[in-house]
Amino acid sequence: MQDIRRKAEAELKRCAEFFPVVTILGPRQSGKTTLSRMFFKDYAYYNLEEPDLYSLASSDVNAFFDMVKTPCIIDEVQRVPQLLNKIQVLADKTKTNGQFIITGSFQQGLKEAISQSLAGRTAILNLLPFSISELNDAGLDFSRDEFLFQGFMPRLYAEGQPADLLYRSYFQTYVERDVQSLLNVKNKAQFEKFLRLLAGRIGQVVNYESLSNDTGISSTTIAEWISVLESSFIIFKLEPYFENYTKRLIKSPKIYFYEPGLVAYLLGIRNAEQIPRDPLVGNLFENMVILELLKAQYNKGLEKSLYYFRDSKGFEIDLLIADGRNVMPVEIKSASTIAPDFSRNLKKFRSFAKNTESPAILYSGNLEYESDGIRYINFKHSGKLV
């Protein structure tokens, strides 16, 4: 089994030193359990996916904690959120930091419950699947197209599981089972069609009316489905930046997926050789690069501060990385060679946005340099920007 260290380890250690409870949130199979059990080797471990434990915890919270030994790890706590009140009581009683490590893979309601029950008592760490830099540090390197096809799920690299088997199982087990049960979806085929359509609009501004027309599903239902997919760590939104450069700004978010490999599966891409010919290759690449930056922020314990910019005339910057009132404009290009027009929008943005810092172009080429105040960086080094 390949040993791949997580860059979130330092932040996890720091959180456990200063809080009685550490909450690790992230997609199914993103490595939350592995990281917890590796880092806290001597902790007792309780998985609420186990039927007997779930039955006990959900029926009698006190009996469950009579059985629990601390310090401990409690996995998939969203299944029994009423445990959080008791964890609060125990944390206040012991006054010892690092006593409870809890994980969750569904945000809807859980974050609110945590903020109510564990306010001031827990640090929250978001853990996504492997980053490119984590894989590179472990001596694993792949091409742009291989990354876009196979994605970043830990089982691909730690266990050598084939991508086609993994994402088929992931889709059937977690996306269909978990999400459909939460939504009480009665038409499985309709939901699958919606997901594949959503994958086909990756990196685009959300248009509920258009999705409704293409699926025959009401805009209200689509909004609900998107909300649950977001809470389940299947998709995330990139919000527009609202600094008052102009009053004519696009104000709707874009949709991206947390796992590029799942997108490839939903789009029917069956090998890496198909990627360059796919009409969405630019969008797929943009999704992966934005994810790399998001992972870098989360691994450092930072809040997401990524946005895009577009005005009503169609002028756009792919990504803005906000740092206080300053922003770093970033253009994302899937090409491996530099074209003269790559820097055009960055120069225009810099001309009217006075709070601009160190513009950058992230692309597939290996040559890295700076010209006219703009940095050209290979996509595998994207995380260094945050």
CSV table of N, CA and C in Angstrom, one decimal, residues 232-313:
chain,number,residue,atom,x,y,z
A,232,SER,N,-23.6,17.3,0.2
A,232,SER,CA,-23.1,15.9,0.2
A,232,SER,C,-21.7,15.9,-0.3
A,233,PHE,N,-21.1,17.0,-0.6
A,233,PHE,CA,-19.7,17.1,-1.1
A,233,PHE,C,-19.6,16.5,-2.5
A,234,ILE,N,-20.6,16.6,-3.3
A,234,ILE,CA,-20.6,16.1,-4.7
A,234,ILE,C,-20.2,17.3,-5.6
A,235,ILE,N,-20.8,18.4,-5.3
A,235,ILE,CA,-20.5,19.7,-6.1
A,235,ILE,C,-20.3,20.8,-5.2
A,236,PHE,N,-19.6,21.9,-5.7
A,236,PHE,CA,-19.5,23.1,-5.0
A,236,PHE,C,-19.7,24.3,-5.9
A,237,LYS,N,-20.0,25.4,-5.3
A,237,LYS,CA,-20.3,26.6,-6.1
A,237,LYS,C,-19.1,27.6,-6.0
A,238,LEU,N,-18.8,28.2,-7.1
A,238,LEU,CA,-17.8,29.3,-7.1
A,238,LEU,C,-18.6,30.6,-7.3
A,239,GLU,N,-18.6,31.4,-6.3
A,239,GLU,CA,-19.4,32.6,-6.3
A,239,GLU,C,-18.7,33.7,-7.0
A,240,PRO,N,-19.5,34.6,-7.6
A,240,PRO,CA,-18.9,35.8,-8.3
A,240,PRO,C,-18.3,36.8,-7.3
A,241,TYR,N,-17.3,37.6,-7.7
A,241,TYR,CA,-16.7,38.6,-6.9
A,241,TYR,C,-17.5,39.9,-7.1
A,242,PHE,N,-17.9,40.5,-5.9
A,242,PHE,CA,-18.8,41.7,-6.0
A,242,PHE,C,-18.1,43.0,-5.8
A,243,GLU,N,-16.8,43.1,-5.8
A,243,GLU,CA,-16.2,44.4,-5.6
A,243,GLU,C,-16.8,45.4,-6.6
A,244,ASN,N,-17.0,46.6,-6.2
A,244,ASN,CA,-17.7,47.6,-7.1
A,244,ASN,C,-16.9,48.2,-8.2
A,245,TYR,N,-16.3,47.3,-9.0
A,245,TYR,CA,-15.6,47.9,-10.2
A,245,TYR,C,-16.6,48.4,-11.2
A,246,THR,N,-17.7,47.8,-11.3
A,246,THR,CA,-18.8,48.2,-12.2
A,246,THR,C,-20.1,47.6,-11.6
A,247,LYS,N,-21.2,48.3,-11.9
A,247,LYS,CA,-22.5,47.8,-11.3
A,247,LYS,C,-23.1,46.7,-12.2
A,248,ARG,N,-22.5,46.5,-13.4
A,248,ARG,CA,-23.1,45.5,-14.3
A,248,ARG,C,-22.3,44.2,-14.2
A,249,LEU,N,-22.5,43.5,-13.1
A,249,LEU,CA,-21.8,42.2,-12.8
A,249,LEU,C,-22.7,41.0,-12.9
A,250,ILE,N,-22.2,39.9,-13.3
A,250,ILE,CA,-23.0,38.6,-13.3
A,250,ILE,C,-23.0,38.2,-11.8
A,251,LYS,N,-24.1,37.8,-11.3
A,251,LYS,CA,-24.3,37.6,-9.8
A,251,LYS,C,-24.6,36.1,-9.5
A,252,SER,N,-24.6,35.2,-10.5
A,252,SER,CA,-24.9,33.8,-10.2
A,252,SER,C,-23.7,33.0,-10.1
A,253,PRO,N,-23.7,32.0,-9.3
A,253,PRO,CA,-22.5,31.2,-9.1
A,253,PRO,C,-22.3,30.2,-10.2
A,254,LYS,N,-21.0,29.6,-10.3
A,254,LYS,CA,-20.7,28.6,-11.2
A,254,LYS,C,-20.7,27.3,-10.5
A,255,ILE,N,-20.9,26.1,-11.2
A,255,ILE,CA,-21.0,24.8,-10.6
A,255,ILE,C,-19.7,24.0,-10.9
A,256,TYR,N,-19.1,23.4,-9.9
A,256,TYR,CA,-17.9,22.5,-10.1
A,256,TYR,C,-18.2,21.3,-9.3
A,257,PHE,N,-17.4,20.3,-9.6
A,257,PHE,CA,-17.5,19.0,-8.8
A,257,PHE,C,-16.2,18.8,-8.0
A,258,TYR,N,-16.4,18.2,-6.8
A,258,TYR,CA,-15.3,17.9,-5.9
A,258,TYR,C,-14.4,16.8,-6.4
A,259,GLU,N,-14.9,16.0,-7.4
A,259,GLU,CA,-14.0,14.9,-7.8
A,259,GLU,C,-14.0,14.8,-9.4
A,260,PRO,N,-12.9,15.2,-10.0
A,260,PRO,CA,-12.8,15.2,-11.5
A,260,PRO,C,-13.1,13.8,-12.1
A,261,GLY,N,-12.7,12.7,-11.4
A,261,GLY,CA,-12.9,11.4,-11.9
A,261,GLY,C,-14.4,11.0,-12.0
A,262,LEU,N,-15.2,11.5,-11.0
A,262,LEU,CA,-16.6,11.3,-11.1
A,262,LEU,C,-17.2,12.0,-12.3
A,263,VAL,N,-16.7,13.2,-12.6
A,263,VAL,CA,-17.2,14.0,-13.7
A,263,VAL,C,-16.9,13.2,-15.0
A,264,ALA,N,-15.7,12.6,-15.1
A,264,ALA,CA,-15.3,11.9,-16.3
A,264,ALA,C,-16.3,10.7,-16.4
A,265,TYR,N,-16.6,10.0,-15.3
A,265,TYR,CA,-17.5,8.9,-15.3
A,265,TYR,C,-18.9,9.3,-15.8
A,266,LEU,N,-19.4,10.4,-15.3
A,266,LEU,CA,-20.7,10.9,-15.6
A,266,LEU,C,-20.8,11.3,-17.1
A,267,LEU,N,-19.7,11.8,-17.7
A,267,LEU,CA,-19.7,12.2,-19.1
A,267,LEU,C,-19.4,11.1,-20.0
A,268,GLY,N,-19.2,9.9,-19.5
A,268,GLY,CA,-19.0,8.7,-20.3
A,268,GLY,C,-17.5,8.6,-20.9
A,269,ILE,N,-16.6,9.3,-20.2
A,269,ILE,CA,-15.2,9.2,-20.6
A,269,ILE,C,-14.6,8.0,-20.0
A,270,ARG,N,-14.1,7.1,-20.8
A,270,ARG,CA,-13.7,5.8,-20.4
A,270,ARG,C,-12.1,5.6,-20.3
A,271,ASN,N,-11.4,6.5,-20.8
A,271,ASN,CA,-9.9,6.5,-20.7
A,271,ASN,C,-9.3,7.8,-20.9
A,272,ALA,N,-8.1,8.0,-20.5
A,272,ALA,CA,-7.4,9.3,-20.5
A,272,ALA,C,-7.2,9.8,-22.0
A,273,GLU,N,-7.2,8.9,-22.9
A,273,GLU,CA,-6.9,9.3,-24.3
A,273,GLU,C,-8.1,10.0,-24.9
A,274,GLN,N,-9.3,9.9,-24.3
A,274,GLN,CA,-10.5,10.6,-24.7
A,274,GLN,C,-10.5,12.1,-24.3
A,275,ILE,N,-9.7,12.4,-23.3
A,275,ILE,CA,-9.8,13.8,-22.7
A,275,ILE,C,-9.5,14.9,-23.7
A,276,PRO,N,-8.4,14.8,-24.4
A,276,PRO,CA,-8.0,15.9,-25.3
A,276,PRO,C,-9.1,16.2,-26.4
A,277,ARG,N,-9.8,15.2,-26.8
A,277,ARG,CA,-10.8,15.3,-27.8
A,277,ARG,C,-12.2,15.7,-27.3
A,278,ASP,N,-12.3,15.8,-25.9
A,278,ASP,CA,-13.6,16.1,-25.3
A,278,ASP,C,-13.9,17.6,-25.5
A,279,PRO,N,-15.1,18.0,-25.9
A,279,PRO,CA,-15.3,19.5,-26.0
A,279,PRO,C,-15.3,20.2,-24.7
A,280,LEU,N,-15.3,19.5,-23.6
A,280,LEU,CA,-15.3,20.2,-22.3
A,280,LEU,C,-13.9,20.1,-21.6
A,281,VAL,N,-12.9,19.8,-22.4
A,281,VAL,CA,-11.5,19.6,-21.8
A,281,VAL,C,-11.1,20.9,-21.0
A,282,GLY,N,-11.4,22.1,-21.6
A,282,GLY,CA,-11.1,23.3,-20.9
A,282,GLY,C,-11.8,23.5,-19.5
A,283,ASN,N,-13.1,23.1,-19.5
A,283,ASN,CA,-13.9,23.2,-18.3
A,283,ASN,C,-13.4,22.2,-17.3
A,284,LEU,N,-13.1,21.0,-17.7
A,284,LEU,CA,-12.6,19.9,-16.8
A,284,LEU,C,-11.3,20.3,-16.2
A,285,PHE,N,-10.4,20.9,-17.0
A,285,PHE,CA,-9.1,21.4,-16.5
A,285,PHE,C,-9.3,22.5,-15.5
A,286,GLU,N,-10.2,23.4,-15.8
A,286,GLU,CA,-10.5,24.5,-14.9
A,286,GLU,C,-11.0,24.0,-13.5
A,287,ASN,N,-11.9,23.0,-13.6
A,287,ASN,CA,-12.4,22.4,-12.4
A,287,ASN,C,-11.3,21.8,-11.5
A,288,MET,N,-10.3,21.1,-12.2
A,288,MET,CA,-9.2,20.4,-11.4
A,288,MET,C,-8.3,21.5,-10.8
A,289,VAL,N,-8.0,22.5,-11.5
A,289,VAL,CA,-7.1,23.5,-11.0
A,289,VAL,C,-7.7,24.3,-9.8
A,290,ILE,N,-9.0,24.7,-10.0
A,290,ILE,CA,-9.7,25.3,-8.8
A,290,ILE,C,-9.7,24.4,-7.6
A,291,LEU,N,-9.9,23.1,-7.8
A,291,LEU,CA,-9.9,22.2,-6.7
A,291,LEU,C,-8.6,22.1,-6.1
A,292,GLU,N,-7.5,22.2,-6.8
A,292,GLU,CA,-6.2,22.1,-6.3
A,292,GLU,C,-5.9,23.3,-5.3
A,293,LEU,N,-6.4,24.5,-5.7
A,293,LEU,CA,-6.3,25.7,-4.9
A,293,LEU,C,-7.2,25.6,-3.7
A,294,LEU,N,-8.4,25.0,-3.8
A,294,LEU,CA,-9.3,24.8,-2.7
A,294,LEU,C,-8.7,23.9,-1.7
A,295,LYS,N,-8.1,22.8,-2.2
A,295,LYS,CA,-7.5,21.8,-1.3
A,295,LYS,C,-6.3,22.5,-0.5
A,296,ALA,N,-5.6,23.3,-1.2
A,296,ALA,CA,-4.5,24.0,-0.5
A,296,ALA,C,-5.0,24.9,0.6
A,297,GLN,N,-6.1,25.6,0.4
A,297,GLN,CA,-6.6,26.4,1.4
A,297,GLN,C,-7.1,25.6,2.6
A,298,TYR,N,-7.9,24.6,2.3
A,298,TYR,CA,-8.5,23.7,3.3
A,298,TYR,C,-7.4,23.0,4.1
A,299,ASN,N,-6.3,22.5,3.5
A,299,ASN,CA,-5.3,21.8,4.2
A,299,ASN,C,-4.5,22.7,5.2
A,300,LYS,N,-4.6,24.1,4.9
A,300,LYS,CA,-4.0,25.0,5.8
A,300,LYS,C,-4.9,25.5,6.9
A,301,GLY,N,-6.2,25.0,6.8
A,301,GLY,CA,-7.2,25.5,7.8
A,301,GLY,C,-7.8,26.8,7.4
A,302,LEU,N,-7.7,27.2,6.1
A,302,LEU,CA,-8.2,28.5,5.7
A,302,LEU,C,-9.7,28.3,5.2
A,303,GLU,N,-10.4,29.4,5.2
A,303,GLU,CA,-11.8,29.4,4.6
A,303,GLU,C,-11.6,29.5,3.1
A,304,LYS,N,-12.6,29.0,2.3
A,304,LYS,CA,-12.5,29.2,0.9
A,304,LYS,C,-12.6,30.7,0.6
A,305,SER,N,-11.7,31.2,-0.2
A,305,SER,CA,-11.7,32.6,-0.6
A,305,SER,C,-11.4,32.7,-2.1
A,306,LEU,N,-12.2,31.8,-2.9
A,306,LEU,CA,-12.0,31.8,-4.3
A,306,LEU,C,-13.3,32.3,-5.0
A,307,TYR,N,-13.1,33.1,-6.0
A,307,TYR,CA,-14.3,33.7,-6.7
A,307,TYR,C,-13.9,33.7,-8.2
A,308,TYR,N,-15.0,34.1,-9.0
A,308,TYR,CA,-14.7,34.4,-10.4
A,308,TYR,C,-15.3,35.8,-10.7
A,309,PHE,N,-14.9,36.4,-11.8
A,309,PHE,CA,-15.3,37.7,-12.1
A,309,PHE,C,-15.9,37.7,-13.6
A,310,ARG,N,-17.1,38.3,-13.7
A,310,ARG,CA,-17.6,38.4,-15.1
A,310,ARG,C,-18.6,39.6,-15.1
A,311,ASP,N,-18.4,40.5,-16.1
A,311,ASP,CA,-19.4,41.6,-16.2
A,311,ASP,C,-20.4,41.2,-17.3
A,312,SER,N,-21.4,42.1,-17.4
A,312,SER,CA,-22.5,41.9,-18.3
A,312,SER,C,-22.1,41.9,-19.8
A,313,LYS,N,-20.9,42.4,-20.1
A,313,LYS,CA,-20.4,42.4,-21.5
A,313,LYS,C,-19.6,41.1,-21.8
